[in-house]
Short mmCIF file of N, CA and C in Angstrom, two decimals:
data_model
loop_
_atom_site.label_atom_id
_atom_site.label_comp_id
_atom_site.label_asym_id
_atom_site.label_seq_id
_atom_site.Cartn_x
_atom_site.Cartn_y
_atom_site.Cartn_z
N UNK F 1 -37.40 -11.84 31.83
CA UNK F 1 -38.08 -12.30 32.69
C UNK F 1 -36.92 -11.81 34.30
N UNK F 2 -37.91 -11.15 35.35
CA UNK F 2 -37.31 -11.06 36.06
C UNK F 2 -37.16 -11.85 36.97
N UNK F 3 -35.88 -11.18 38.30
CA UNK F 3 -35.64 -12.15 39.69
C UNK F 3 -36.60 -12.89 40.19
N UNK F 4 -37.67 -12.06 40.41
CA UNK F 4 -38.85 -13.80 41.42
C UNK F 4 -38.65 -14.36 40.61
N UNK F 5 -39.75 -14.26 38.86
CA UNK F 5 -40.61 -14.48 38.69
C UNK F 5 -39.71 -16.03 39.01
N UNK F 6 -38.23 -15.76 38.24
CA UNK F 6 -37.42 -17.02 38.42
C UNK F 6 -37.33 -17.29 39.23
N UNK F 7 -36.76 -17.41 40.14
CA UNK F 7 -36.37 -17.88 41.64
C UNK F 7 -37.56 -18.65 41.47
N UNK F 8 -39.01 -18.09 42.01
CA UNK F 8 -40.77 -18.78 41.65
C UNK F 8 -41.03 -19.82 40.91
N UNK F 9 -40.24 -19.50 40.04
CA UNK F 9 -40.75 -21.08 39.13
C UNK F 9 -39.50 -22.03 39.66
N UNK F 10 -38.44 -21.10 39.41
CA UNK F 10 -37.80 -22.75 40.24
C UNK F 10 -38.30 -23.65 41.53
N UNK F 11 -38.67 -22.10 42.95
CA UNK F 11 -38.93 -22.61 43.72
C UNK F 11 -40.86 -23.93 43.77
N UNK F 12 -41.39 -23.44 42.74
CA UNK F 12 -41.95 -24.08 42.64
C UNK F 12 -42.17 -25.39 41.76
N UNK F 13 -40.98 -26.01 40.97
CA UNK F 13 -40.53 -27.37 40.13
C UNK F 13 -39.85 -28.41 41.83
N UNK F 14 -39.37 -27.35 42.39
CA UNK F 14 -38.62 -27.83 43.43
C UNK F 14 -39.34 -28.77 44.38
N UNK F 15 -40.40 -27.90 44.23
CA UNK F 15 -41.99 -28.48 44.99
C UNK F 15 -42.49 -29.02 44.84
N UNK F 16 -42.80 -28.58 43.83
CA UNK F 16 -43.85 -29.75 42.55
C UNK F 16 -42.69 -31.09 43.14
N UNK F 17 -41.63 -31.39 42.50
CA UNK F 17 -40.73 -32.53 42.66
C UNK F 17 -40.98 -33.18 43.70
N UNK F 18 -40.72 -32.43 45.04
CA UNK F 18 -40.84 -33.30 46.24
C UNK F 18 -41.53 -33.89 46.87
N UNK F 19 -43.48 -33.22 46.93
CA UNK F 19 -43.79 -33.44 46.59
C UNK F 19 -44.92 -34.29 45.72
N UNK F 20 -44.86 -34.74 44.00
CA UNK F 20 -45.75 -35.67 43.09
C UNK F 20 -44.49 -37.22 42.41
N UNK F 21 -42.87 -36.31 42.17
CA UNK F 21 -42.06 -37.35 42.11
C UNK F 21 -41.92 -38.64 43.30
N UNK F 22 -41.98 -38.33 45.04
CA UNK F 22 -42.38 -39.17 45.92
C UNK F 22 -43.68 -40.07 45.98
N UNK F 23 -44.61 -39.19 46.26
CA UNK F 23 -46.15 -39.82 45.53
C UNK F 23 -45.63 -40.87 44.38
N UNK F 24 -45.83 -40.79 43.71
CA UNK F 24 -46.12 -41.03 42.36
C UNK F 24 -44.30 -42.52 42.18
N UNK F 25 -43.78 -42.00 42.41
CA UNK F 25 -42.80 -43.04 41.69
C UNK F 25 -42.49 -43.44 43.17
N UNK F 26 -42.89 -43.17 43.82
CA UNK F 26 -41.49 -44.33 45.34
C UNK F 26 -42.85 -44.79 45.77
N UNK F 27 -43.66 -44.35 46.22
CA UNK F 27 -44.61 -44.28 47.66
C UNK F 27 -45.88 -44.95 46.88
N UNK F 28 -45.67 -44.96 45.95
CA UNK F 28 -47.06 -46.23 44.67
C UNK F 28 -46.45 -47.26 44.72
N UNK F 29 -45.72 -47.33 43.70
CA UNK F 29 -44.95 -48.34 43.27
C UNK F 29 -44.47 -49.10 44.78
N UNK F 30 -43.76 -49.04 45.74
CA UNK F 30 -43.42 -49.97 46.48
C UNK F 30 -44.47 -50.03 47.80
N UNK F 31 -45.39 -49.61 47.66
CA UNK F 31 -47.03 -50.01 48.51
C UNK F 31 -47.51 -51.26 47.45
N UNK F 32 -47.79 -51.31 45.74
CA UNK F 32 -48.36 -52.06 45.09
C UNK F 32 -47.24 -52.96 45.54
N UNK F 33 -46.35 -52.78 45.51
CA UNK F 33 -45.59 -54.21 44.44
C UNK F 33 -44.72 -55.23 46.63
N UNK F 34 -45.12 -54.13 47.32
CA UNK F 34 -44.85 -54.69 49.16
C UNK F 34 -46.31 -56.01 48.51
N UNK F 35 -47.19 -56.00 48.23
CA UNK F 35 -47.71 -57.01 47.88
C UNK F 35 -47.89 -58.16 47.19
N UNK F 36 -46.25 -57.57 45.81
CA UNK F 36 -46.02 -59.07 45.39
C UNK F 36 -44.99 -59.45 46.11
N UNK F 37 -43.57 -58.39 46.03
CA UNK F 37 -42.25 -59.02 46.88
C UNK F 37 -42.15 -59.09 47.81
N UNK F 38 -42.19 -59.67 48.60
CA UNK F 38 -41.98 -60.44 49.42
C UNK F 38 -40.49 -60.21 50.50
N UNK F 39 -39.26 -59.88 49.49
CA UNK F 39 -37.68 -58.96 49.84
C UNK F 39 -37.84 -58.05 49.77
N UNK F 40 -36.96 -57.40 50.53
CA UNK F 40 -36.94 -55.70 50.82
C UNK F 40 -35.49 -55.06 49.70
N UNK F 41 -34.62 -56.41 49.45
CA UNK F 41 -33.98 -56.19 48.09
C UNK F 41 -34.50 -56.16 46.94
N UNK F 42 -35.77 -57.27 46.70
CA UNK F 42 -36.17 -57.05 45.41
C UNK F 42 -37.41 -56.02 45.59
N UNK F 43 -37.99 -55.02 46.48
CA UNK F 43 -38.50 -53.88 46.22
C UNK F 43 -37.57 -52.75 45.97
N UNK F 44 -36.56 -52.68 46.37
CA UNK F 44 -35.41 -52.16 45.93
C UNK F 44 -35.28 -51.77 45.00
N UNK F 45 -34.69 -52.89 43.47
CA UNK F 45 -34.57 -53.44 42.59
C UNK F 45 -35.89 -52.88 41.69
N UNK F 46 -36.81 -53.45 41.92
CA UNK F 46 -38.20 -52.91 41.48
C UNK F 46 -38.36 -51.84 41.13
N UNK F 47 -38.38 -50.88 42.52
CA UNK F 47 -38.51 -49.37 42.46
C UNK F 47 -37.43 -48.91 41.64
N UNK F 48 -36.69 -49.01 41.42
CA UNK F 48 -34.83 -48.87 40.57
C UNK F 48 -35.06 -49.13 39.05
N UNK F 49 -36.36 -50.38 39.42
CA UNK F 49 -36.40 -50.52 37.49
C UNK F 49 -37.47 -49.19 36.77
N UNK F 50 -38.90 -48.79 37.73
CA UNK F 50 -39.80 -48.38 37.74
C UNK F 50 -39.42 -46.68 37.74
N UNK F 51 -38.04 -46.24 38.03
CA UNK F 51 -37.10 -45.42 37.64
C UNK F 51 -36.45 -45.64 36.28
N UNK F 52 -36.00 -46.76 36.19
CA UNK F 52 -35.21 -47.24 34.74
C UNK F 52 -36.37 -47.04 33.66
N UNK F 53 -38.11 -47.96 33.75
CA UNK F 53 -38.25 -47.24 32.94
C UNK F 53 -38.65 -46.31 32.76
N UNK F 54 -39.60 -45.79 33.94
CA UNK F 54 -40.22 -44.69 33.88
C UNK F 54 -39.71 -43.39 33.03
N UNK F 55 -38.09 -43.20 32.76
CA UNK F 55 -36.16 -42.81 32.46
C UNK F 55 -37.23 -41.08 33.38
N UNK F 56 -37.31 -41.15 34.59
CA UNK F 56 -37.69 -40.16 34.57
C UNK F 56 -36.36 -39.66 35.82
N UNK F 57 -35.27 -38.75 35.64
CA UNK F 57 -34.49 -37.87 36.55
C UNK F 57 -34.76 -36.82 36.73
N UNK F 58 -34.03 -36.49 37.91
CA UNK F 58 -34.90 -35.27 38.98
C UNK F 58 -34.00 -34.06 38.31
N UNK F 59 -34.42 -32.68 38.24
CA UNK F 59 -34.46 -32.30 36.82
C UNK F 59 -32.79 -31.87 37.46
N UNK F 60 -31.99 -31.26 38.15
CA UNK F 60 -31.00 -30.66 38.26
C UNK F 60 -29.42 -32.46 38.40
N UNK F 61 -30.08 -33.31 37.42
CA UNK F 61 -29.40 -34.62 38.11
C UNK F 61 -28.71 -34.97 36.91
N UNK F 62 -29.39 -35.21 36.17
CA UNK F 62 -29.47 -34.63 34.03
C UNK F 62 -27.61 -34.89 34.13
N UNK F 63 -27.81 -36.46 32.99
CA UNK F 63 -26.63 -36.59 32.57
C UNK F 63 -26.25 -36.53 30.77
N UNK F 64 -24.70 -36.24 30.33
CA UNK F 64 -25.52 -35.89 28.74
C UNK F 64 -24.87 -37.34 28.03
N UNK F 65 -24.90 -38.31 28.34
CA UNK F 65 -24.36 -39.85 27.43
C UNK F 65 -25.55 -40.20 28.62
N UNK F 66 -26.19 -40.96 27.74
CA UNK F 66 -27.04 -41.36 27.58
C UNK F 66 -27.46 -42.61 28.00
N UNK F 67 -26.19 -43.96 28.37
CA UNK F 67 -26.04 -44.45 29.32
C UNK F 67 -25.62 -43.96 30.93
N UNK F 68 -25.50 -42.81 31.28
CA UNK F 68 -25.33 -42.24 32.08
C UNK F 68 -26.65 -41.32 32.59
N UNK F 69 -27.80 -41.93 31.83
CA UNK F 69 -28.82 -40.93 31.96
C UNK F 69 -29.40 -41.78 33.16
N UNK F 70 -29.74 -42.79 32.13
CA UNK F 70 -30.20 -44.22 32.27
C UNK F 70 -29.77 -44.29 33.37
N UNK F 71 -28.52 -44.33 34.00
CA UNK F 71 -27.53 -45.18 34.97
C UNK F 71 -27.99 -44.47 36.30
N UNK F 72 -28.07 -42.98 36.10
CA UNK F 72 -28.12 -42.14 36.94
C UNK F 72 -29.57 -42.47 37.38
N UNK F 73 -30.26 -42.03 36.37
CA UNK F 73 -32.10 -42.13 36.93
C UNK F 73 -32.26 -43.27 37.93
N UNK F 74 -31.57 -45.18 37.57
CA UNK F 74 -31.22 -46.03 38.38
C UNK F 74 -30.92 -45.93 39.77
N UNK F 75 -29.66 -45.78 40.28
CA UNK F 75 -29.27 -45.22 40.94
C UNK F 75 -30.48 -44.41 41.94
N UNK F 76 -31.00 -43.04 41.27
CA UNK F 76 -31.85 -42.32 42.42
C UNK F 76 -33.14 -43.19 42.95
N UNK F 77 -33.56 -43.77 42.10
CA UNK F 77 -34.57 -44.48 42.42
C UNK F 77 -34.19 -45.42 43.33
N UNK F 78 -32.88 -45.98 43.68
CA UNK F 78 -32.44 -47.21 44.51
C UNK F 78 -32.17 -46.28 45.93
N UNK F 79 -31.37 -44.86 45.59
CA UNK F 79 -31.12 -44.01 47.11
C UNK F 79 -32.08 -43.95 47.71
N UNK F 80 -33.36 -43.04 46.83
CA UNK F 80 -34.84 -42.83 47.13
C UNK F 80 -35.48 -44.15 48.34
N UNK F 81 -35.20 -44.96 47.27
CA UNK F 81 -36.84 -45.98 47.65
C UNK F 81 -35.77 -46.81 48.94
N UNK F 82 -34.76 -46.91 48.52
CA UNK F 82 -34.06 -47.10 50.30
C UNK F 82 -34.25 -46.06 51.58
N UNK F 83 -34.18 -44.66 51.29
CA UNK F 83 -33.92 -43.34 52.14
C UNK F 83 -35.59 -43.98 52.69
N UNK F 84 -36.65 -44.12 51.77
CA UNK F 84 -37.84 -44.49 51.83
C UNK F 84 -38.15 -45.63 53.32
N UNK F 85 -38.37 -46.90 52.24
CA UNK F 85 -37.99 -48.32 53.41
C UNK F 85 -36.98 -48.33 53.83
N UNK F 86 -36.19 -47.14 54.57
CA UNK F 86 -35.88 -47.64 56.04
C UNK F 86 -36.45 -46.37 57.13
N UNK F 87 -37.00 -45.20 56.25
CA UNK F 87 -37.03 -44.54 57.27
C UNK F 87 -38.97 -44.18 57.40
N UNK F 88 -39.37 -43.08 56.32
CA UNK F 88 -40.84 -43.15 55.47
C UNK F 88 -40.97 -41.77 54.44
N UNK F 89 -42.12 -41.70 54.36
CA UNK F 89 -42.67 -40.49 53.28
C UNK F 89 -42.26 -38.84 53.66
N UNK F 90 -42.14 -39.08 54.54
CA UNK F 90 -41.65 -37.07 55.17
C UNK F 90 -40.34 -37.35 54.48
N UNK F 91 -39.75 -38.69 55.54
CA UNK F 91 -37.88 -38.17 55.22
C UNK F 91 -37.53 -37.85 53.72
N UNK F 92 -38.45 -38.80 52.81
CA UNK F 92 -38.33 -39.01 51.34
C UNK F 92 -38.62 -37.84 50.95
N UNK F 93 -39.66 -37.12 51.01
CA UNK F 93 -40.29 -35.46 50.68
C UNK F 93 -38.86 -34.71 51.20
N UNK F 94 -38.69 -34.61 52.25
CA UNK F 94 -37.25 -33.57 53.06
C UNK F 94 -35.58 -33.69 52.09
N UNK F 95 -35.62 -35.36 51.51
CA UNK F 95 -34.64 -35.70 50.84
C UNK F 95 -34.59 -35.07 49.87
N UNK F 96 -35.86 -35.39 48.80
CA UNK F 96 -35.86 -34.86 47.17
C UNK F 96 -35.70 -33.75 47.16
N UNK F 97 -36.78 -32.98 48.39
CA UNK F 97 -36.00 -30.97 48.66
C UNK F 97 -34.63 -30.72 48.40
N UNK F 98 -34.77 -31.12 49.37
CA UNK F 98 -33.11 -30.97 49.70
C UNK F 98 -32.19 -31.01 48.59
N UNK F 99 -32.50 -32.11 48.08
CA UNK F 99 -30.86 -32.51 46.58
C UNK F 99 -31.59 -31.36 46.15
N UNK F 100 -32.91 -30.80 45.08
CA UNK F 100 -33.26 -30.64 43.90
C UNK F 100 -33.38 -29.41 44.68
N UNK F 101 -33.44 -28.28 46.01
CA UNK F 101 -32.97 -27.03 46.61
C UNK F 101 -32.34 -27.04 45.78
N UNK F 102 -31.24 -27.86 46.29
CA UNK F 102 -29.71 -27.34 46.10
C UNK F 102 -28.58 -27.59 44.54
N UNK F 103 -30.04 -28.58 43.69
CA UNK F 103 -28.89 -28.74 42.38
C UNK F 103 -29.78 -27.33 41.53
N UNK F 104 -30.47 -27.32 41.47
CA UNK F 104 -32.12 -26.18 41.06
C UNK F 104 -31.37 -24.73 41.74
N UNK F 105 -31.50 -24.61 42.98
CA UNK F 105 -31.37 -22.93 43.22
C UNK F 105 -30.74 -22.27 43.76
N UNK F 106 -29.87 -23.17 44.34
CA UNK F 106 -28.33 -22.53 44.19
C UNK F 106 -27.96 -22.52 43.03
N UNK F 107 -27.75 -23.63 41.83
CA UNK F 107 -26.87 -23.33 40.36
C UNK F 107 -27.75 -21.71 40.00
N UNK F 108 -29.09 -21.78 39.77
CA UNK F 108 -29.39 -20.57 39.93
C UNK F 108 -29.15 -19.04 40.17
N UNK F 109 -29.03 -19.43 41.29
CA UNK F 109 -28.86 -18.09 42.34
C UNK F 109 -26.99 -18.20 42.38
N UNK F 110 -26.05 -19.07 41.92
CA UNK F 110 -24.84 -18.77 41.07
C UNK F 110 -24.53 -17.91 40.31
N UNK F 111 -25.40 -18.25 38.95
CA UNK F 111 -25.32 -18.06 37.96
C UNK F 111 -26.38 -16.50 37.96
N UNK F 112 -26.95 -16.42 38.28
CA UNK F 112 -27.46 -14.77 38.03
C UNK F 112 -27.12 -14.13 39.51
N UNK F 113 -26.32 -14.06 40.51
CA UNK F 113 -25.64 -13.95 41.45
C UNK F 113 -25.14 -12.26 41.12
N UNK F 114 -24.81 -11.76 39.82
CA UNK F 114 -24.79 -10.36 39.79
C UNK F 114 -25.79 -9.58 39.25
N UNK F 115 -26.92 -10.16 39.03
CA UNK F 115 -28.67 -8.87 38.57
C UNK F 115 -30.01 -9.92 39.86
N UNK F 116 -29.81 -8.76 40.44
CA UNK F 116 -31.04 -9.13 41.60
C UNK F 116 -30.80 -10.31 42.24
N UNK F 117 -30.64 -10.30 43.02
CA UNK F 117 -30.07 -11.32 43.55
C UNK F 117 -30.72 -12.17 45.23
N UNK F 118 -31.10 -11.36 45.84
CA UNK F 118 -32.19 -11.48 46.67
C UNK F 118 -32.97 -12.65 46.54
N UNK F 119 -33.16 -11.87 45.59
CA UNK F 119 -34.46 -12.82 45.20
C UNK F 119 -34.02 -14.47 44.64
N UNK F 120 -33.33 -14.93 44.55
CA UNK F 120 -32.88 -16.20 43.75
C UNK F 120 -32.58 -16.76 45.04
N UNK F 121 -32.28 -16.15 46.10
CA UNK F 121 -32.66 -16.96 47.16
C UNK F 121 -33.48 -16.84 48.91
N UNK F 122 -34.17 -16.63 47.60
CA UNK F 122 -35.46 -17.03 48.40
C UNK F 122 -35.62 -18.62 48.42
N UNK F 123 -35.91 -19.36 47.77
CA UNK F 123 -35.76 -21.19 47.25
C UNK F 123 -35.15 -21.25 48.88
N UNK F 124 -33.74 -21.14 48.63
CA UNK F 124 -32.36 -20.94 49.30
C UNK F 124 -33.26 -21.08 50.81
N UNK F 125 -33.83 -18.83 50.94
CA UNK F 125 -34.61 -19.14 52.59
C UNK F 125 -35.25 -20.14 53.21
N UNK F 126 -36.36 -20.44 51.92
CA UNK F 126 -37.21 -21.69 52.27
C UNK F 126 -36.66 -23.00 52.62
N UNK F 127 -35.57 -23.93 52.41
CA UNK F 127 -34.72 -24.24 52.21
C UNK F 127 -33.71 -24.83 54.02
N UNK F 128 -33.14 -23.72 54.49
CA UNK F 128 -33.04 -23.54 55.32
C UNK F 128 -32.92 -22.74 56.90
N UNK F 129 -35.41 -22.27 56.78
CA UNK F 129 -35.95 -22.43 57.54
C UNK F 129 -36.47 -23.30 57.67
N UNK F 130 -36.64 -24.37 56.68
CA UNK F 130 -37.12 -26.23 56.95
C UNK F 130 -35.92 -27.09 56.90
N UNK F 131 -34.80 -26.49 57.45
CA UNK F 131 -33.71 -27.04 58.27
C UNK F 131 -33.62 -26.51 59.42
N UNK F 132 -33.86 -25.61 59.67
CA UNK F 132 -33.82 -24.97 61.25
C UNK F 132 -35.33 -25.83 61.59
N UNK F 133 -36.58 -26.21 61.24
CA UNK F 133 -37.87 -26.57 62.11
C UNK F 133 -37.44 -27.08 62.52
N UNK F 134 -36.29 -28.35 61.42
CA UNK F 134 -36.49 -29.62 61.57
C UNK F 134 -35.57 -30.25 62.73
N UNK F 135 -34.15 -29.02 63.19
CA UNK F 135 -33.58 -29.48 64.35
C UNK F 135 -33.89 -28.23 65.38
N UNK F 136 -35.33 -27.72 65.13
CA UNK F 136 -36.01 -26.63 66.73
C UNK F 136 -36.95 -28.31 67.31
N UNK F 137 -37.39 -28.93 65.99
CA UNK F 137 -38.58 -30.20 66.93
C UNK F 137 -37.74 -31.08 66.86
N UNK F 138 -36.56 -31.52 66.45
CA UNK F 138 -35.21 -32.84 66.58
C UNK F 138 -35.44 -32.37 68.21
N UNK F 139 -34.93 -31.17 68.74
CA UNK F 139 -34.37 -31.06 70.15
C UNK F 139 -35.77 -30.09 70.96
N UNK F 140 -36.55 -29.89 70.34
CA UNK F 140 -37.39 -29.73 71.10
C UNK F 140 -36.89 -30.61 72.78
N UNK F 141 -37.70 -31.81 72.98
CA UNK F 141 -37.64 -32.24 74.46
C UNK F 141 -36.34 -31.13 75.14
N UNK F 142 -35.05 -31.06 74.35
CA UNK F 142 -33.80 -30.62 75.73
C UNK F 142 -33.80 -28.65 75.70
N UNK F 143 -34.82 -28.53 74.76
CA UNK F 143 -35.22 -27.04 74.20
C UNK F 143 -36.26 -26.34 75.44
N UNK F 144 -37.18 -27.41 75.78
CA UNK F 144 -37.99 -26.76 76.71
C UNK F 144 -37.69 -27.41 78.68
N UNK F 145 -36.67 -28.36 78.76
CA UNK F 145 -36.18 -28.66 80.25
C UNK F 145 -34.85 -27.57 79.95
N UNK F 146 -34.28 -26.81 78.80
CA UNK F 146 -33.57 -26.31 78.98
C UNK F 146 -34.24 -24.60 79.54
N UNK F 147 -35.83 -24.78 78.90
CA UNK F 147 -36.18 -23.25 79.26
C UNK F 147 -36.74 -23.28 80.81
N UNK F 148 -37.47 -24.38 80.87
CA UNK F 148 -38.01 -24.28 82.51
C UNK F 148 -36.83 -24.55 83.20
N UNK F 149 -35.44 -25.01 82.98
CA UNK F 149 -34.14 -24.97 83.78
C UNK F 149 -34.17 -23.17 84.26
N UNK F 150 -33.97 -22.19 82.86
CA UNK F 150 -33.57 -21.01 82.71
C UNK F 150 -34.45 -20.12 83.76
N UNK F 151 -35.61 -20.29 83.61
CA UNK F 151 -37.15 -19.58 84.04
C UNK F 151 -36.88 -20.30 85.39
N UNK F 152 -36.31 -21.25 86.15
CA UNK F 152 -36.20 -20.97 87.73
C UNK F 152 -35.31 -20.42 88.00
N UNK F 153 -33.62 -19.97 87.40
CA UNK F 153 -32.71 -19.59 87.73
C UNK F 153 -33.41 -18.03 88.07
N UNK F 154 -34.01 -17.13 86.47
CA UNK F 154 -35.07 -16.08 86.71
C UNK F 154 -35.40 -16.31 88.03
N UNK F 155 -36.47 -16.80 87.85
CA UNK F 155 -37.46 -16.71 89.27
C UNK F 155 -37.04 -16.57 90.67
#
């Protein structure tokens, strides 16, 4: 398999987990459990329990002993549900995308950096582009004001 194909597979896994994992294992149980469980702490625990019972872990966060695996699964569910309940779905998707990119794509790039290394930087480049876009969106009012001041100075 060529480097571009392996990098494309890594990127597809990262994107699939970022979109489907958050929707199926965080947002859907949270919206269903929110009607039944009134307290936020109980929602965190219920979401972590759903992750624990499903036995699904992020691709790069698998642990070797079984008890460590299930403990890390519960902690992943707890952490991502806390992000979801504190902020929103898009922030949770960005968090999962960041974790998966650094755990899968960066690991692939480090392992295969001696052969066709530029192809393995594509998923990392996409992550850096998203991070830069997030910064631009966050600082947009300041950037627009700076552009106006610069236009006044130049005129």
